[in-house]
Coordinates of C-alpha atoms in Angstrom, one line a residue:
M1 CA 0.0 0.0 0.0
V2 CA 1.2 3.5 -0.8
Q3 CA 0.1 6.2 1.6
G4 CA 1.1 9.9 1.8
C5 CA 1.8 12.6 4.3
T6 CA -0.5 14.9 2.4
S7 CA -2.8 15.1 -0.5
H8 CA -0.9 15.5 -3.9
A9 CA 2.2 13.8 -2.5
G10 CA 2.5 11.6 -5.5
K11 CA 0.7 8.5 -4.2
S12 CA -1.1 7.9 -7.5
Y13 CA 2.1 8.3 -9.5
L14 CA 4.1 5.9 -7.4
A15 CA 1.3 3.3 -7.3
A16 CA 1.2 3.4 -11.1
A17 CA 4.9 2.8 -11.2
L18 CA 4.6 -0.2 -8.8
C19 CA 1.8 -1.6 -10.9
R20 CA 3.9 -1.5 -14.0
L21 CA 7.0 -2.9 -12.4
L22 CA 5.2 -5.9 -10.9
A23 CA 3.2 -6.5 -14.1
D24 CA 6.4 -6.5 -16.1
E25 CA 7.6 -9.4 -13.9
G26 CA 4.6 -11.4 -15.1
L27 CA 2.5 -11.0 -12.0
R28 CA -1.3 -10.4 -12.3
V29 CA -1.6 -7.0 -10.7
A30 CA -4.6 -4.8 -9.9
P31 CA -4.8 -1.3 -8.4
F32 CA -7.2 -0.4 -5.6
K33 CA -8.3 2.8 -3.9
A34 CA -11.2 2.5 -1.5
Q35 CA -12.4 6.0 -1.8
N36 CA -11.5 8.8 -4.1
M37 CA -12.6 12.4 -3.8
S38 CA -12.3 13.8 -7.3
N39 CA -14.3 15.1 -10.3
N40 CA -11.7 13.6 -12.6
A41 CA -13.5 10.3 -13.5
G42 CA -13.5 7.9 -16.4
V43 CA -15.8 5.2 -17.5
T44 CA -15.3 1.4 -17.8
E45 CA -16.5 -0.8 -20.6
A46 CA -19.5 -1.7 -18.4
G47 CA -20.4 2.0 -18.2
R48 CA -19.3 2.5 -14.5
E49 CA -17.5 5.5 -13.2
L50 CA -14.2 5.3 -11.3
G51 CA -11.4 7.7 -10.5
R52 CA -8.9 8.7 -13.2
A53 CA -6.0 7.5 -11.1
Q54 CA -7.2 3.9 -11.0
I55 CA -7.9 3.9 -14.7
V56 CA -4.2 4.9 -15.3
Q57 CA -3.0 2.4 -12.7
A58 CA -5.0 -0.4 -14.5
A59 CA -3.3 0.6 -17.7
A60 CA 0.0 0.4 -15.9
A61 CA -1.0 -3.1 -14.8
R62 CA -2.0 -3.9 -18.4
I63 CA -5.6 -4.8 -17.5
A64 CA -9.0 -3.2 -18.1
P65 CA -10.3 -0.9 -15.3
E66 CA -13.2 -2.1 -13.2
A67 CA -15.4 -0.3 -10.7
R68 CA -14.3 -2.5 -7.8
M69 CA -10.8 -0.9 -8.2
N70 CA -12.4 2.3 -6.8
P71 CA -15.6 1.3 -5.1
V72 CA -16.3 4.7 -3.6
L73 CA -15.9 7.9 -5.6
I74 CA -16.9 11.3 -4.0
K75 CA -17.6 13.9 -6.5
P76 CA -17.8 17.4 -4.9
E77 CA -20.7 19.5 -6.2
A78 CA -20.3 22.5 -3.7
D79 CA -18.3 23.3 -0.6
T80 CA -20.7 21.2 1.6
R81 CA -22.3 18.9 -0.9
S82 CA -21.1 15.9 -2.9
Q83 CA -22.3 13.0 -5.0
V84 CA -21.3 9.6 -3.8
V85 CA -20.7 7.0 -6.6
V86 CA -20.7 3.4 -5.3
L87 CA -19.3 0.7 -7.5
G88 CA -19.6 3.1 -10.4
E89 CA -23.1 4.3 -10.0
A90 CA -24.4 7.4 -8.2
D91 CA -26.1 6.6 -4.9
L92 CA -28.4 9.5 -4.0
A93 CA -29.4 8.0 -0.6
I94 CA -25.8 7.8 0.6
S95 CA -25.1 11.2 -1.0
R96 CA -27.7 12.7 1.4
L97 CA -26.1 11.2 4.5
P98 CA -23.8 13.3 6.8
W99 CA -20.2 12.3 6.3
R100 CA -19.8 10.5 9.6
E101 CA -22.9 8.3 8.9
R102 CA -21.6 6.9 5.7
R103 CA -19.1 4.4 6.9
P104 CA -21.5 1.6 7.9
R105 CA -22.9 1.7 4.4
L106 CA -19.6 2.0 2.6
W107 CA -17.1 -0.2 4.5
P108 CA -18.7 -3.5 3.5
V109 CA -18.5 -2.4 -0.1
V110 CA -14.9 -1.5 0.3
R111 CA -14.0 -4.8 1.9
S112 CA -15.9 -7.0 -0.5
S113 CA -14.3 -5.1 -3.5
L114 CA -10.8 -5.4 -2.1
H115 CA -11.1 -9.1 -1.1
S116 CA -12.5 -10.0 -4.5
L117 CA -9.5 -8.4 -6.2
L118 CA -7.2 -10.4 -3.8
D119 CA -9.0 -13.5 -4.9
D120 CA -8.5 -12.8 -8.6
F121 CA -5.0 -11.3 -8.7
D122 CA -1.5 -12.1 -7.5
V123 CA -0.8 -8.6 -6.2
V124 CA -3.0 -5.6 -5.3
V125 CA -1.3 -2.2 -5.2
I126 CA -3.5 -0.1 -2.8
E127 CA -3.4 3.7 -2.8
G128 CA -4.4 5.7 0.3
A129 CA -6.0 9.1 0.3
G130 CA -4.9 12.4 1.9
S131 CA -3.0 11.4 5.0
P132 CA -3.4 8.7 7.7
A133 CA -2.5 11.4 10.3
E134 CA -5.9 13.0 10.1
I135 CA -6.9 11.8 13.5
N136 CA -10.2 13.7 13.3
L137 CA -11.3 11.3 10.5
R138 CA -9.9 8.1 12.0
D139 CA -13.3 6.8 13.3
G140 CA -14.7 7.0 9.8
D141 CA -11.6 5.8 7.9
I142 CA -12.3 3.5 5.0
V143 CA -9.3 4.4 2.8
N144 CA -6.0 4.5 4.8
M145 CA -4.9 2.5 7.8
A146 CA -8.3 0.8 8.1
V147 CA -7.7 -0.8 4.7
A148 CA -4.1 -1.7 5.5
L149 CA -5.0 -3.3 8.8
D150 CA -7.8 -5.3 7.2
V151 CA -5.5 -7.1 4.8
G152 CA -2.1 -6.7 6.6
A153 CA -0.7 -4.7 3.8
P154 CA 2.8 -3.4 4.2
V155 CA 2.7 0.4 3.8
L156 CA 5.1 2.7 2.0
L157 CA 4.7 6.3 3.2
C158 CA 5.6 9.0 0.8
C159 CA 6.0 12.7 1.1
D160 CA 6.5 15.5 -1.4
I161 CA 10.0 16.7 -0.5
D162 CA 9.7 19.7 -2.9
R163 CA 7.2 21.3 -0.5
G164 CA 9.8 21.3 2.3
G165 CA 9.5 19.9 5.8
A166 CA 9.8 16.3 4.6
F167 CA 11.3 14.7 7.7
A168 CA 8.9 16.6 9.9
H169 CA 6.0 15.3 7.8
L170 CA 7.2 11.7 8.0
L171 CA 8.1 11.7 11.7
G172 CA 4.9 13.6 12.6
T173 CA 2.7 11.1 10.6
W174 CA 4.5 8.2 12.3
H175 CA 3.7 9.8 15.7
C176 CA 0.0 10.1 14.9
L177 CA -0.4 6.4 14.1
A178 CA -1.5 3.7 16.5
E179 CA 1.0 1.0 17.4
A180 CA -0.7 -1.6 15.2
E181 CA -0.6 0.9 12.3
R182 CA 3.1 1.7 12.9
K183 CA 3.9 -2.0 12.6
L184 CA 2.7 -2.0 9.0
L185 CA 5.0 0.9 8.0
A186 CA 7.6 -0.8 5.8
G187 CA 9.4 2.2 4.5
F188 CA 9.5 5.9 3.7
L189 CA 9.8 7.4 0.2
L190 CA 11.0 10.9 -0.4
N191 CA 9.3 12.0 -3.6
R192 CA 9.8 14.8 -6.2
F193 CA 13.4 15.5 -5.1
R194 CA 15.5 18.0 -7.0
G195 CA 19.3 18.2 -6.5
D196 CA 22.0 16.2 -5.0
A197 CA 20.7 13.3 -2.9
S198 CA 23.9 13.2 -0.8
L199 CA 22.8 16.4 0.8
L200 CA 19.9 14.6 2.5
A201 CA 22.2 13.0 5.0
P202 CA 21.9 12.5 8.0
G203 CA 18.1 12.9 7.5
P204 CA 17.2 9.3 6.6
A205 CA 19.4 7.8 9.3
W206 CA 18.1 10.3 11.9
L207 CA 14.5 9.3 10.9
E208 CA 15.2 5.6 11.1
E209 CA 16.7 6.0 14.6
R210 CA 13.5 7.5 15.9
T211 CA 11.0 5.3 14.1
G212 CA 12.7 2.1 13.1
V213 CA 11.4 2.7 9.6
P214 CA 14.0 2.8 6.7
T215 CA 13.9 5.3 3.9
L216 CA 13.6 3.0 0.8
G217 CA 14.0 5.6 -1.9
V218 CA 14.5 9.1 -3.1
V219 CA 12.5 9.6 -6.2
P220 CA 13.5 12.6 -8.4
W221 CA 11.2 15.1 -9.8
L222 CA 10.1 13.3 -13.0
D223 CA 8.9 15.5 -15.8
I224 CA 6.8 12.7 -17.3
P225 CA 3.1 13.7 -16.9
L226 CA 0.2 11.4 -16.1
P227 CA -3.4 12.4 -16.1
E228 CA -4.1 14.4 -12.9
E229 CA -6.3 12.8 -10.3
D230 CA -8.0 15.9 -8.9
G231 CA -8.2 19.7 -8.9
V232 CA -5.3 20.2 -6.5
A233 CA -3.2 20.3 -9.7
L234 CA -4.9 23.5 -10.7
Q235 CA -3.8 25.5 -7.7
G236 CA -1.6 28.3 -8.8
A237 CA -1.7 27.0 -12.4
G238 CA -1.3 29.5 -15.2
G239 CA 1.0 29.0 -18.2
E240 CA 1.9 30.8 -21.3
G241 CA 0.0 28.8 -23.9
R242 CA -2.5 30.4 -26.3
V243 CA -5.3 27.9 -25.7
A244 CA -7.1 29.3 -22.7
I245 CA -8.9 26.7 -20.5
V246 CA -11.3 28.3 -18.1
A247 CA -10.5 27.1 -14.6
L248 CA -14.1 26.6 -13.4
P249 CA -14.5 26.3 -9.6
R250 CA -16.2 22.9 -9.9
I251 CA -14.2 21.7 -12.9
A252 CA -14.5 18.1 -14.0
N253 CA -12.1 16.0 -16.0
L254 CA -9.4 18.6 -16.1
D255 CA -6.9 15.9 -17.1
E256 CA -8.2 15.6 -20.6
F257 CA -6.4 18.8 -21.6
A258 CA -2.9 17.4 -21.0
P259 CA -2.4 16.4 -24.7
L260 CA -2.3 20.1 -25.5
G261 CA 0.9 20.4 -23.6
G262 CA 2.5 23.8 -23.6
H263 CA -0.2 25.2 -25.9
M264 CA -2.6 25.5 -23.0
R265 CA -3.0 27.7 -19.9
W266 CA -5.6 28.0 -17.2
V267 CA -7.5 31.3 -16.9
R268 CA -9.7 32.9 -14.3
T269 CA -10.2 36.5 -15.3
P270 CA -11.5 38.3 -18.4
A271 CA -8.1 40.0 -18.9
E272 CA -6.4 36.6 -19.4
L273 CA -8.6 35.9 -22.4
E274 CA -7.5 39.0 -24.4
S275 CA -4.4 37.2 -25.8
A276 CA -6.1 33.8 -26.2
A277 CA -6.1 32.2 -29.7
A278 CA -8.8 29.7 -28.6
I279 CA -11.0 29.3 -25.5
V280 CA -12.2 26.1 -23.9
I281 CA -15.0 25.8 -21.3
P282 CA -14.4 22.4 -19.7
G283 CA -16.8 20.1 -17.9
S284 CA -18.3 21.0 -14.6
K285 CA -19.9 19.1 -11.6
S286 CA -22.3 22.0 -11.1
T287 CA -23.2 23.6 -14.4
L288 CA -25.6 26.1 -12.9
A289 CA -23.2 27.3 -10.2
D290 CA -20.3 27.6 -12.6
L291 CA -22.4 29.4 -15.1
E292 CA -23.2 32.0 -12.4
W293 CA -19.5 32.2 -11.7
L294 CA -18.8 33.0 -15.3
R295 CA -21.2 35.9 -15.1
T296 CA -20.0 37.1 -11.7
T297 CA -16.3 37.2 -12.8
G298 CA -17.1 38.9 -16.1
L299 CA -15.8 35.9 -18.0
A300 CA -19.2 35.2 -19.6
G301 CA -19.1 38.6 -21.4
A302 CA -15.5 38.3 -22.3
I303 CA -16.0 34.9 -23.9
A304 CA -18.9 36.3 -25.9
R305 CA -16.8 39.2 -27.1
R306 CA -13.9 37.0 -28.1
A307 CA -16.2 34.6 -29.9
A308 CA -17.8 37.6 -31.8
A309 CA -14.2 38.6 -32.8
G310 CA -13.7 35.2 -34.4
V311 CA -11.8 33.4 -31.7
P312 CA -12.6 29.6 -31.7
V313 CA -14.6 28.5 -28.6
L314 CA -15.0 24.9 -27.5
G315 CA -17.3 23.7 -24.8
I316 CA -17.0 20.2 -23.4
C317 CA -19.9 18.5 -21.4
G318 CA -20.9 21.1 -18.8
G319 CA -19.2 23.7 -21.1
L320 CA -21.5 22.6 -23.9
Q321 CA -24.5 23.2 -21.6
M322 CA -23.3 26.6 -20.6
L323 CA -22.8 27.7 -24.3
G324 CA -26.5 27.1 -25.0
Q325 CA -29.6 29.2 -24.6
A326 CA -30.7 27.8 -21.3
V327 CA -30.0 25.2 -18.6
R328 CA -33.0 23.9 -16.6
D329 CA -33.0 21.8 -13.5
P330 CA -36.7 21.0 -12.7
L331 CA -35.8 17.9 -10.6
G332 CA -33.3 19.7 -8.4
V333 CA -30.3 17.6 -9.6
E334 CA -28.1 20.7 -8.8
G335 CA -30.5 22.3 -6.4
G336 CA -33.1 23.4 -8.9
G337 CA -33.7 26.4 -11.0
E338 CA -33.1 27.7 -14.4
A339 CA -30.5 30.0 -16.0
A340 CA -29.8 31.5 -19.3
G341 CA -26.8 30.2 -21.0
L342 CA -24.1 32.2 -22.9
G343 CA -26.3 32.0 -26.0
L344 CA -23.5 31.1 -28.4
L345 CA -25.2 27.9 -29.5
D346 CA -28.8 27.1 -30.2
L347 CA -29.0 24.4 -27.5
V348 CA -31.3 23.9 -24.5
T349 CA -30.4 21.5 -21.7
E350 CA -32.6 19.9 -19.1
L351 CA -30.8 18.2 -16.2
Q352 CA -32.1 14.8 -15.4
A353 CA -31.8 12.5 -12.4
G354 CA -30.3 9.7 -14.4
K355 CA -26.6 9.9 -15.4
T356 CA -25.2 8.9 -18.8
T357 CA -21.9 7.1 -18.3
R358 CA -20.5 5.1 -21.3
L359 CA -17.7 4.7 -23.6
V360 CA -18.6 6.0 -27.1
R361 CA -17.3 6.2 -30.6
V362 CA -18.3 9.2 -32.7
A363 CA -17.9 10.2 -36.3
D364 CA -16.4 13.7 -36.7
S365 CA -17.8 15.3 -39.8
E366 CA -15.1 18.0 -39.8
T367 CA -12.0 15.8 -39.7
G368 CA -13.6 12.6 -41.2
A369 CA -12.1 10.6 -38.3
R370 CA -13.8 8.2 -36.0
L371 CA -12.9 9.0 -32.4
D372 CA -13.2 7.1 -29.1
G373 CA -14.1 8.9 -25.9
Y374 CA -16.6 8.7 -23.0
E375 CA -19.7 10.5 -21.7
I376 CA -20.3 11.4 -18.0
H377 CA -23.2 13.8 -17.7
H378 CA -26.7 14.5 -16.3
G379 CA -29.1 16.0 -18.7
A380 CA -30.4 15.9 -22.2
T381 CA -29.8 18.6 -24.8
A382 CA -32.1 19.6 -27.6
A383 CA -30.6 21.5 -30.6
G384 CA -32.3 24.2 -32.6
A385 CA -32.1 24.9 -36.3
T386 CA -28.9 26.9 -36.2
A387 CA -26.8 24.3 -34.4
T388 CA -25.1 22.1 -36.9
P389 CA -24.3 18.5 -35.7
T390 CA -20.6 17.7 -36.0
L391 CA -20.1 14.6 -33.9
S392 CA -22.4 11.7 -34.5
G393 CA -22.8 9.0 -31.8
P394 CA -24.7 5.7 -31.7
D395 CA -27.9 7.4 -30.7
G396 CA -27.6 10.8 -32.5
P397 CA -25.6 14.0 -32.3
L398 CA -23.1 14.5 -29.4
G399 CA -21.5 17.6 -30.8
W400 CA -22.7 20.8 -32.5
R401 CA -21.2 23.9 -34.1
T402 CA -22.3 27.4 -35.1
G403 CA -19.6 29.3 -36.9
N404 CA -16.4 29.3 -34.7
V405 CA -18.2 28.0 -31.6
R406 CA -18.2 24.2 -31.1
A407 CA -19.4 21.9 -28.3
S408 CA -19.2 18.3 -27.5
Y409 CA -20.6 15.9 -24.9
V410 CA -17.7 13.5 -25.4
H411 CA -14.6 13.6 -23.1
G412 CA -11.2 12.5 -24.3
L413 CA -11.2 13.7 -27.9
L414 CA -8.0 15.6 -27.5
E415 CA -6.2 12.3 -27.1
H416 CA -6.7 12.0 -30.9
A417 CA -4.2 13.9 -33.0
A418 CA -6.8 14.6 -35.7
Y419 CA -9.2 16.4 -33.4
R420 CA -6.4 18.1 -31.4
D421 CA -4.6 19.4 -34.5
A422 CA -7.9 20.7 -36.0
L423 CA -8.5 22.7 -32.8
L424 CA -4.9 24.1 -32.9
A425 CA -5.2 24.9 -36.6
R426 CA -8.4 26.9 -36.1
A427 CA -6.4 28.9 -33.5
G428 CA -3.6 29.5 -36.0
I429 CA -1.2 27.3 -33.9
E430 CA 1.3 24.9 -35.4
P431 CA 0.7 21.5 -33.8
A432 CA 3.5 20.2 -31.6
A433 CA 5.0 16.8 -32.0
T434 CA 2.7 14.1 -30.9
P435 CA 3.4 13.4 -27.2
A436 CA 4.4 9.9 -26.1
G437 CA 1.5 7.6 -25.5
L438 CA 0.4 6.7 -22.0
D439 CA 1.9 3.2 -22.1
A440 CA 5.3 4.5 -23.0
R441 CA 5.1 7.1 -20.3
L442 CA 4.2 4.5 -17.7
S443 CA 7.1 2.3 -18.7
A444 CA 9.5 5.3 -18.5
I445 CA 8.2 6.3 -15.0
A446 CA 8.5 2.7 -13.8
E447 CA 12.1 2.5 -14.9
R448 CA 13.0 5.8 -13.2
V449 CA 11.3 4.8 -10.0
R450 CA 13.0 1.4 -10.0
E451 CA 16.4 3.2 -10.3
A452 CA 15.5 5.5 -7.4
V453 CA 14.3 3.1 -4.8
D454 CA 15.7 0.0 -3.1
W455 CA 13.7 -2.2 -5.4
P456 CA 14.8 -5.6 -3.9
R457 CA 13.6 -4.6 -0.5
I458 CA 10.3 -3.2 -1.9
R459 CA 9.8 -6.3 -4.1
A460 CA 10.4 -8.5 -1.1
L461 CA 7.3 -7.0 0.6
V462 CA 5.1 -8.7 -2.0

């Protein structure tokens, strides 16, 4: 099991590396994370939702992702409200329960999912969440030490040394653990290190003297990207790219823009749109709330002005809904109400209780390509006469266009060079070299991690 001293310490990244290293030895490996809190989700072949990290880790293990690899997915909708997805399907009853009342309903699902994976695979690489030192959450824990104790998993505790205070984080976390939990700590990992590792002495030895836990690796800062698990990656993000991605407060599936590489940047103010060669409104977990945010910040007007000036605009999923004439919520899926959209496409959306979650292949009339992606959305959209279909799915249109404004319900299209290059060409941007595929990146990460850790001692834990 890989746990961390903090959120965004690199747990997902290291777990993916371990999945690939063990799979390359011929072992049948599966990833597992009991509970994710993220709006970055994907879809399995069975149409079930699970966190993006476990989809990537399944790819690292060279297997298809399954909902039991992430049995509980918490999708924040507001500061005090979230949707709970259980085994890939939204559970509205559990979503309405207070946080501390959810464990009796969720822990049996977590245990059965994990033990079924243990029955079917040689090795399960488990990822924790946040930090096991959050003693205020210990009674309701279903994702950190409760999981490790249930199956006797040896734990590697990692910290992001680039943030500073690494030895204090590791020692402090150790102090916060119960004695039975400390016995499972098999090693510390210092992650995202820059510089000369010899300068760390005597830190690792000092730490082992106090805890009895060895430091089993110093992993360098690896500039090999993987799809981001959650919105923490957006904090402080900016960039110099000319494709402006609007950083919605409740953004969903932010990882799908990674294929744009240095061409993209995140924007939060109207002024940041002035130099944009293209604008993208991404998916949202709360379309109505984020639509109101666009108006409050002045971004709504700025997007309309730039669109009128001929700048290409693309809306994806929730962004599609916002670009239309209206978004209606008669059933209270997002709290109820109705709001006018940005009016750049002749579309009207009505949010529905049921959620569409499926892998899908669409025909793109503009590039002539057939593209694979996935849908995750509440609501049905009706198109008027001036919205021209551009993406044809198995049951009808899933994308529309009016002039330089386009929208799609399908996530993941930017993974396809034809679609990505067409977007850049409309913005007058020369496409960059095609980035290395996910499989090649996973192998490169695994090899670098193997070189940076005491692999024989880690391998001996299995």
